[in-house]
Amino acid sequence: MDLLRLPLAGSLLTRRHARTLLQLPLFVVSAAMIIHGLFGPQLAPRNLATTLSWVHFRGALVLVLLLAGNFFCLACPFMLVRNLARKFFHPVRNWPRRLRNKWLSVGLFVVMLFLYEWLDLWASPWWTAWLIVAYFAGALLIDSVFKHATFCKFVCPIGQFNFVAATVSPFEVAVRDHDVCDRCATKDCIRGVREPAAPLVSIQRGCELALFQPRKTGNVDCTFCLDCVQACPHDNVGIISRVPAMELVSDPMRSGIGYFSRRRDLAVLAVVFGFGALLNAFGMVSPVYALEQWLAKLFHVNTEFPVLASVFAFFLVLEPLLLIGVASWLTRVWGGSKRPWLSLAVRYSYSLVPIGFGIWLAHYSFHFLTGLYTFIPVTQSALTDFGWAILGQPRWGLPGLAPNVVQLFEFGFITLGLLGSLLVSYSIAVTEELVHPVRAFIPWATLALLIAGAAFWLLSQPMDMRAVVLGSG
Amino acid sequence: MVHEISPQPPRVGPVTIALNIKDRSGAPVAGARLNLEGNMSHAGMTPVFAEASETEPGHYRSMMELSMAGDWHVTVHLTLPDGRRLDHEFEIRGVEP
């Protein structure tokens, strides 16, 4: 199926200014969130910034990634401002070569997860508003200085989350007919289209993320911006259905990315994505507070920063190192693989993406579905705060779906993620290990089962949201 | 307005909130109408509502069903006998599961 060939969606998405049309409403909503976050009520359930960011945006994001693809990046409001700025600034610098990888963005992704817990972003409209401002400022600043889509490809933590999650999406931006590309002489999808009479004037961008369509594989680094769709003179690029997660199995030379098996930075991003999902869910249940109190006593501290830092160091560094190290070692020793253990760790780490996505999906859809209608009274209240009470008085107490019903969805998502991880690790083992593929598969299957077991346990715990357990600092 | 929560520590389920209301001169405020609203610190959670009844002049008691562990933010919507309306807010921290 090709979404661009569908009657309604196709005609909308192939319009020249489709992206701007999708970005504008999100920009208006973002501006309202910033204003309400900074100047509105500071109780999180009463504020647009916290309600829309941590309930609706995250939930809608993962559900759209599950059902379609990376459509948030397509409608990203940060890029609207950046594109406007590019009408005045024409960057000439290239992003430093040393930073052309995912290490910086992996670090920023971890910082984001840390700030979420440390600053209790979920409970703070003020900090949430500043976070949105920081994203706008970051995109504007970086892409005003550096060429191409530097912010999206190398910096944006949300973008990296979307790139990894979109590997399990059922659609990708892809070439319709490779024979057409073979005959194409202009390669406009990557070069862009220039004014014939004035070759220095660009009338349509090519891919700013260096993804050359004929050699592009999968969704990593693809923002669904559809520049390639607009640029292709042969109407040969679509949004095409595919088998989810299979791009994690194959290891071809990918345009703009290289080989997955040689990208340690990408593998670490996949690992942080997987274990970060557990850690983020761990932050909303009771046992985390008992652990924090215990660590505070152990370290003789009463501030949260060192305690939280050690929790993060354990769950995002030590635990993955240990578990992936053991799985790689077993694959080598017991599975008979000839590859070095680090190479095995990199290759198989991608198999953690589906279970990680299943946990993110379970966690975010819980908030989204149980708080589904909360945007209505919060919007009514915000409009009243802005002096424009056109929607009437807020109807507080509008319920979403019942938590016990949503829990069934949560368990379903984790199970789906587990099956995906088992399928990917088995397929990698069959592809890579000729002698004992099943033996090579078992350590990684065990790891996926352990993660899924931890997720089932976490999501069975009573939810417990506390803004302050220890002192700040 | 002085409030008291029981049981201590508060747990998920019904909690009793006793409210003692005095005016500026220290005299108990009798005949007020009190509606309580409890919100979690996380957005997206359904708020809980309760009314308070007067047990003796200036003393009110309410039963609120706290549906989740964590920090709760309670707003007391107070309607005085003369019709004036006031809001009073307090937190119930660390409600245990």
XYZ file of C-alpha atoms in Angstrom:
570
model
C 0.000 0.000 0.000
C 1.202 3.496 -0.782
C -0.289 6.223 1.444
C 0.439 8.830 -1.203
C -1.818 6.968 -3.613
C -4.784 7.044 -1.250
C -7.457 9.500 -2.426
C -7.600 11.896 0.531
C -4.301 11.415 2.401
C -2.384 11.237 -0.864
C -3.724 14.485 -2.255
C -3.079 16.241 1.070
C 0.450 14.951 1.599
C 1.633 15.559 -1.962
C 0.636 19.231 -1.901
C 3.637 21.514 -2.100
C 2.968 23.118 1.269
C 1.573 20.014 2.977
C 4.238 20.061 5.674
C 3.628 23.705 6.508
C -0.114 23.032 6.673
C 0.500 20.264 9.197
C 3.060 22.281 11.165
C 0.966 25.408 11.591
C -1.658 23.943 13.960
C 1.060 22.310 16.054
C 2.937 25.608 16.173
C -0.159 27.415 17.454
C -0.727 24.691 20.057
C 2.958 24.852 21.092
C 2.755 28.625 21.524
C -0.369 28.237 23.652
C 1.405 25.568 25.730
C 4.396 27.854 26.330
C 2.237 30.819 27.335
C -0.005 28.723 29.576
C 2.976 26.882 31.054
C 4.716 30.130 31.992
C 1.749 32.248 33.003
C -1.116 29.819 33.672
C -1.955 27.724 36.750
C 1.016 25.733 37.989
C -0.983 22.627 38.820
C -0.018 20.102 36.127
C -3.509 18.633 35.477
C -4.837 22.199 34.997
C -2.203 23.346 32.523
C -1.977 22.923 28.759
C 1.822 22.556 28.773
C 1.891 19.515 31.032
C -1.394 17.953 29.927
C -0.700 18.106 26.210
C 3.023 17.290 26.489
C 2.956 14.390 28.919
C -0.467 12.900 28.236
C -1.610 13.583 24.694
C 1.496 14.330 22.638
C 3.503 11.340 23.885
C 0.557 8.975 23.600
C -0.448 10.125 20.134
C 3.198 9.981 19.053
C 3.727 6.315 19.936
C 0.342 5.242 18.596
C 0.990 6.966 15.251
C 4.446 5.370 15.153
C 2.825 1.986 15.778
C 0.084 2.382 13.209
C 1.805 4.443 10.505
C 5.247 6.020 10.860
C 7.263 9.063 11.836
C 4.534 11.603 11.127
C 5.400 13.744 14.132
C 8.693 14.781 12.545
C 6.706 15.628 9.406
C 4.489 17.991 11.402
C 7.273 19.184 13.744
C 6.595 22.808 14.761
C 10.269 23.448 15.576
C 11.065 23.025 11.890
C 8.432 25.573 10.904
C 10.293 28.291 12.791
C 13.623 27.029 11.513
C 12.387 27.052 7.904
C 11.167 30.605 8.375
C 14.544 31.616 9.802
C 16.301 30.032 6.828
C 14.638 32.616 4.618
C 16.904 35.150 6.362
C 19.904 33.057 7.421
C 21.774 31.003 4.883
C 24.128 28.780 6.856
C 27.403 27.910 5.193
C 29.046 25.802 7.880
C 29.018 22.034 7.995
C 28.376 20.226 11.270
C 31.801 19.195 12.695
C 32.908 15.839 11.370
C 33.518 14.454 14.878
C 29.891 15.102 15.763
C 28.395 13.447 12.691
C 27.102 10.486 14.631
C 24.554 9.756 17.347
C 26.787 10.098 20.416
C 25.724 13.666 21.186
C 22.053 12.898 20.657
C 22.279 9.724 22.766
C 23.721 11.889 25.544
C 20.945 14.450 25.107
C 18.338 11.679 25.121
C 19.699 10.457 28.476
C 19.806 14.050 29.779
C 16.158 14.436 28.766
C 15.174 11.269 30.636
C 17.161 12.470 33.644
C 15.655 15.964 33.651
C 12.191 14.455 33.394
C 12.724 12.709 36.735
C 14.958 15.264 38.449
C 12.869 18.353 37.679
C 9.595 16.391 37.871
C 8.737 17.757 34.451
C 5.446 15.865 34.505
C 4.390 17.975 37.496
C 5.818 21.309 36.369
C 4.102 23.446 33.717
C 6.831 26.070 34.085
C 9.724 23.688 33.350
C 7.745 21.988 30.596
C 7.190 25.343 28.907
C 10.910 26.111 29.105
C 11.680 22.703 27.643
C 9.519 23.504 24.610
C 11.233 26.899 24.321
C 14.611 25.132 24.481
C 13.630 22.866 21.582
C 12.563 25.819 19.451
C 15.733 27.738 20.373
C 17.970 24.720 19.753
C 16.512 24.011 16.323
C 16.674 27.675 15.385
C 20.208 28.234 16.617
C 21.811 25.081 15.263
C 20.141 25.170 11.873
C 20.866 28.870 11.502
C 24.567 28.178 11.860
C 24.914 24.765 10.211
C 23.734 23.553 6.832
C 21.245 20.782 6.086
C 19.018 19.231 8.777
C 21.752 19.168 11.407
C 19.403 19.548 14.374
C 17.170 16.673 13.266
C 19.938 14.270 12.329
C 22.505 14.863 15.039
C 20.911 16.683 17.964
C 17.147 16.374 18.529
C 16.401 13.763 21.252
C 12.751 13.484 20.194
C 13.901 12.902 16.645
C 16.239 10.094 17.711
C 13.407 8.490 19.682
C 11.218 8.694 16.592
C 13.915 7.328 14.276
C 14.454 4.267 16.472
C 10.745 3.720 17.142
C 9.914 4.096 13.443
C 11.979 0.998 12.672
C 8.925 -0.942 13.865
C 6.440 1.229 11.954
C 4.476 -0.308 9.097
C 5.256 2.440 6.564
C 8.412 4.012 5.180
C 9.244 6.674 2.636
C 10.627 4.606 -0.204
C 11.156 4.343 -3.924
C 8.242 2.890 -5.873
C 10.202 1.451 -8.781
C 13.993 1.110 -8.619
C 14.244 0.827 -12.407
C 12.992 4.395 -12.665
C 15.777 5.528 -10.314
C 18.342 3.595 -12.370
C 17.333 5.612 -15.419
C 17.179 8.925 -13.544
C 19.957 11.323 -14.506
C 19.215 14.263 -12.201
C 18.993 12.626 -8.751
C 16.829 15.507 -7.569
C 15.682 13.536 -4.504
C 19.087 14.169 -2.943
C 20.332 17.215 -4.850
C 17.131 19.201 -4.877
C 15.730 21.209 -7.746
C 17.323 24.449 -8.919
C 15.877 27.292 -10.926
C 16.901 26.516 -14.540
C 17.624 30.150 -15.291
C 19.434 30.748 -11.981
C 21.251 27.584 -10.859
C 22.116 29.044 -7.450
C 18.454 29.432 -6.574
C 16.910 26.342 -4.995
C 13.226 25.857 -5.720
C 12.918 22.496 -3.973
C 15.183 20.931 -1.375
C 16.480 17.420 -1.751
C 16.925 15.229 1.312
C 18.606 17.316 4.004
C 19.429 14.199 6.019
C 21.629 12.727 3.280
C 19.316 9.828 2.506
C 19.586 9.014 -1.183
C 16.275 7.361 -1.976
C 17.453 4.512 -4.239
C 19.862 3.375 -1.509
C 17.766 4.303 1.486
C 16.740 1.391 3.709
C 14.204 1.827 6.484
C 13.153 4.734 8.641
C 16.290 5.632 10.583
C 17.085 9.346 10.082
C 13.973 9.849 7.937
C 11.824 12.746 9.158
C 9.056 12.039 6.631
C 9.557 15.643 5.482
C 8.601 14.514 1.958
C 11.174 16.795 0.310
C 12.189 13.783 -1.788
C 8.570 13.266 -2.824
C 8.348 16.884 -3.946
C 11.751 16.816 -5.650
C 11.416 13.569 -7.609
C 10.629 14.498 -11.225
C 9.276 10.997 -11.897
C 6.752 10.845 -9.027
C 8.611 7.747 -7.905
C 8.699 8.164 -4.121
C 5.847 7.025 -1.887
C 5.015 6.192 1.711
C 4.927 2.462 1.287
C 3.845 -0.351 3.585
C 6.386 -2.901 4.711
C 6.894 -5.581 7.360
C 7.568 -3.749 10.655
C 10.978 -4.247 12.320
C 12.485 -6.209 9.429
C 14.871 -3.336 8.762
C 16.489 -4.284 12.100
C 17.380 -7.701 10.716
C 18.986 -6.857 7.395
C 22.360 -5.161 7.298
C 22.813 -3.533 3.914
C 24.870 -0.424 3.230
C 22.305 2.304 4.015
C 22.477 5.701 2.432
C 23.388 8.368 4.984
C 23.886 5.763 7.700
C 26.226 2.991 6.592
C 26.034 -0.503 8.035
C 24.023 -0.964 11.231
C 26.559 -3.560 12.346
C 29.351 -0.950 12.284
C 27.417 1.822 13.993
C 28.183 1.508 17.717
C 26.522 4.861 18.331
C 23.270 3.637 16.760
C 23.449 0.390 18.710
C 23.905 2.341 21.959
C 20.915 4.484 20.971
C 18.884 1.273 20.535
C 20.047 0.021 23.949
C 19.224 3.321 25.676
C 15.862 3.257 23.911
C 15.166 -0.247 25.263
C 16.449 0.109 28.824
C 15.325 3.743 29.020
C 11.763 2.551 28.456
C 12.013 0.422 31.590
C 13.663 3.192 33.579
C 11.062 5.772 32.553
C 8.244 3.435 33.580
C 10.088 2.576 36.812
C 9.923 6.271 37.731
C 6.140 6.150 38.109
C 5.704 3.228 40.514
C 6.188 2.873 44.262
C 9.368 0.724 44.369
C 11.457 3.550 42.874
C 10.841 5.682 45.960
C 11.855 2.881 48.290
C 15.036 2.429 46.216
C 15.786 6.162 46.310
C 15.330 6.301 50.089
C 17.591 3.277 50.503
C 20.296 4.782 48.278
C 20.063 8.113 50.100
C 20.721 6.321 53.384
C 23.544 4.317 51.844
C 25.267 7.430 50.436
C 24.389 9.591 53.466
C 22.806 12.235 51.245
C 19.434 13.907 51.320
C 19.413 15.426 47.845
C 17.968 13.735 44.790
C 20.670 14.444 42.190
C 23.334 11.912 43.320
C 20.704 9.280 44.079
C 19.015 9.680 40.708
C 22.386 9.773 38.949
C 23.298 6.414 40.481
C 19.904 4.940 39.523
C 20.507 6.077 35.950
C 24.101 4.809 35.965
C 22.886 1.406 37.083
C 19.882 1.041 34.778
C 21.311 2.704 31.657
C 24.973 1.705 31.893
C 25.820 -1.130 34.282
C 22.752 -3.290 33.740
C 22.839 -3.133 29.895
C 26.611 -3.659 29.882
C 26.278 -6.726 32.064
C 23.266 -8.283 30.331
C 24.365 -7.549 26.761
C 27.932 -8.541 27.630
C 26.788 -11.911 28.953
C 24.457 -12.484 25.976
C 27.269 -11.668 23.530
C 29.712 -13.893 25.388
C 27.230 -16.798 25.343
C 26.564 -16.262 21.633
C 30.285 -16.575 21.046
C 31.105 -19.398 23.446
C 27.949 -21.491 23.292
C 26.517 -20.340 19.960
C 29.850 -20.792 18.235
C 29.945 -17.362 16.627
C 33.326 -16.287 15.299
C 32.632 -12.571 15.663
C 34.266 -10.495 18.424
C 31.900 -9.951 21.377
C 31.604 -6.195 20.739
C 30.577 -6.825 17.152
C 27.966 -9.310 18.367
C 26.730 -6.831 20.957
C 26.284 -4.173 18.269
C 24.579 -6.509 15.797
C 22.089 -8.004 18.253
C 21.393 -4.822 20.246
C 18.953 -3.745 17.556
C 16.775 -6.683 18.549
C 15.934 -4.786 21.770
C 14.099 -2.067 19.844
C 10.707 -3.861 19.539
C 10.472 -4.739 23.241
C 11.636 -1.219 24.109
C 8.967 0.228 21.860
C 6.367 -2.086 23.401
C 7.202 -0.691 26.852
C 7.159 2.950 25.704
C 3.851 2.216 23.995
C 2.385 0.577 27.109
C 3.527 3.411 29.372
C 2.531 6.351 27.178
C -0.739 4.828 26.028
C -1.687 4.335 29.697
C -1.490 8.085 30.316
C -3.057 8.851 26.939
C -6.029 6.517 27.239
C -6.777 7.046 30.950
C -6.524 10.815 30.478
C -7.978 10.886 26.975
C -10.537 13.659 27.478
C -8.604 15.771 29.973
C -7.546 18.128 27.197
C -11.172 19.324 26.987
C -11.506 20.929 30.448
C -7.879 22.088 30.369
C -8.492 23.820 27.027
C -11.740 25.306 28.338
C -9.887 26.530 31.403
C -6.953 27.911 29.384
C -9.289 29.815 27.061
C -11.008 31.243 30.147
C -7.576 32.184 31.547
C -6.775 33.929 28.256
C -10.067 35.846 28.598
C -11.763 34.003 25.758
C -14.289 31.625 27.368
C -15.887 30.493 24.110
C -15.998 26.817 25.108
C -17.819 27.438 28.380
C -16.819 26.521 31.899
C -14.363 23.620 32.314
C -15.927 20.200 32.778
C -13.391 18.796 35.219
C -13.685 15.123 35.875
C -14.231 13.908 32.326
C -12.828 10.393 32.577
C -10.781 8.521 30.010
C -10.764 4.746 29.705
C -10.762 2.766 32.948
C -7.223 1.850 34.128
C -8.067 -1.868 34.352
C -9.159 -1.832 30.694
C -6.041 0.098 29.655
C -3.880 -2.410 31.504
C -5.002 -5.064 29.004
C -3.728 -2.849 26.196
C -0.464 -2.354 28.106
C 0.115 -6.078 28.462
C -0.803 -6.556 24.813
C 1.753 -3.958 23.700
C 4.510 -5.518 25.794
C 3.675 -8.959 24.426
C 3.744 -7.579 20.891
C 7.118 -5.970 21.574
C 8.477 -9.191 23.037
C 7.356 -11.179 19.982
C 8.984 -8.573 17.747
C 12.276 -8.791 19.632
C 12.229 -12.590 19.533
C 11.541 -12.534 15.808
C 14.305 -10.007 15.116
C 16.940 -11.756 17.239
C 16.043 -15.139 15.737
C 16.216 -13.729 12.215
C 19.606 -12.136 12.939
C 20.860 -15.432 14.370
C 19.672 -17.381 11.330
C 21.270 -14.814 9.013
C 24.569 -14.515 10.854
C 25.273 -17.829 12.555
C 25.531 -20.751 10.207
C 26.479 -23.431 12.754
C 24.270 -22.938 15.827
C 21.662 -20.271 15.083
C 19.299 -21.478 17.805
C 22.054 -21.428 20.411
C 22.998 -17.926 19.300
C 19.359 -16.872 19.559
C 18.704 -18.199 23.078
C 20.781 -15.627 25.050
C 19.098 -12.729 23.244
C 15.671 -14.309 23.614
C 16.373 -14.668 27.346
C 17.376 -11.022 27.535
C 14.167 -9.943 25.773
C 12.150 -12.167 28.127
C 13.882 -10.643 31.148
C 13.105 -7.127 29.956
C 9.503 -8.075 29.190
C 9.171 -9.745 32.599
C 10.490 -6.603 34.286
C 7.992 -4.526 32.268
C 5.055 -6.767 33.233
C 6.081 -6.498 36.887
C 6.518 -2.702 36.672
C 3.177 -2.102 35.035
C 1.460 -4.340 37.592
C 2.724 -2.108 40.408
C 0.416 0.568 41.797
C 1.130 3.883 40.147
C 2.771 6.404 42.451
C 3.605 9.919 41.273
C 5.538 11.937 43.820
C 7.100 15.260 42.983
C 9.466 15.377 45.966
C 10.962 12.399 47.732
C 14.335 13.837 48.694
C 15.464 17.447 48.681
C 16.309 19.061 45.390
C 19.916 19.624 44.500
C -8.262 27.308 57.542
C -6.606 24.376 59.285
C -6.835 20.876 57.889
C -6.118 17.448 59.282
C -5.890 14.194 57.340
C -6.503 10.743 58.694
C -5.255 8.067 58.579
C -1.598 9.020 58.859
C 0.276 8.221 56.713
C -2.503 8.566 54.162
C -3.182 5.555 51.986
C -5.036 4.900 48.745
C -8.744 4.676 49.493
C -10.969 6.818 51.646
C -9.298 9.506 53.748
C -11.007 11.806 56.178
C -10.240 15.489 55.883
C -11.175 17.600 58.871
C -11.297 21.338 58.223
C -11.433 24.015 60.858
C -12.394 27.453 59.499
C -12.091 30.720 61.355
C -12.488 34.322 60.260
C -9.893 37.059 60.795
C -11.047 37.640 64.344
C -10.650 33.962 65.158
C -14.369 33.241 65.318
C -15.503 29.936 63.750
C -17.138 30.274 60.324
C -20.411 28.399 60.503
C -22.841 27.636 57.676
C -20.304 27.601 54.861
C -20.570 25.235 51.904
C -17.388 23.325 51.074
C -16.640 21.404 47.901
C -13.321 19.626 47.707
C -11.414 18.701 44.578
C -8.360 16.438 44.578
C -5.869 16.313 41.722
C -2.787 14.175 41.236
C 0.505 15.930 40.575
C 0.650 14.239 37.127
C -1.493 15.594 34.322
C -4.154 13.369 32.837
C -5.398 11.807 36.051
C -9.087 12.088 36.737
C -9.719 14.412 39.687
C -11.815 13.294 42.647
C -14.533 15.410 44.219
C -16.139 15.455 47.644
C -18.367 17.633 49.776
C -17.815 18.505 53.404
C -20.460 18.556 56.087
C -20.413 20.730 59.188
C -20.009 18.712 62.374
C -20.060 21.702 64.732
C -19.800 25.452 64.077
C -16.647 26.113 62.017
C -15.711 22.417 61.913
C -16.226 20.479 58.707
C -15.499 16.921 57.729
C -15.156 15.331 54.330
C -14.458 11.855 53.042
C -12.329 11.829 49.904
C -11.547 8.711 47.880
C -7.882 8.937 46.841
C -7.632 6.665 43.846
C -3.873 6.543 43.423
C -0.621 6.662 45.389
C 1.551 9.753 45.198
C 1.135 13.471 45.796
C -2.343 14.966 45.818
C -3.256 18.603 45.485
C -6.543 19.470 47.188
C -8.548 22.607 46.427
C -11.321 23.563 48.832
C -13.988 25.666 47.116
C -15.592 27.567 49.955
C -18.887 29.434 49.735
C -19.432 31.622 52.779
C -22.917 32.191 54.224
C -22.958 35.696 52.687
C -22.306 34.232 49.227
C -18.632 35.152 48.924
C -16.471 32.470 47.374
C -12.923 31.541 48.351
C -10.483 28.845 47.326
C -8.019 27.242 49.707
C -5.336 24.812 48.568
C -3.186 22.263 50.341
C -1.254 19.135 49.464
C -1.401 15.573 50.685
C 2.080 14.292 50.009
C 3.206 10.714 49.686
C -0.108 8.868 49.714
C 0.926 5.240 50.061
C -0.403 2.421 47.877
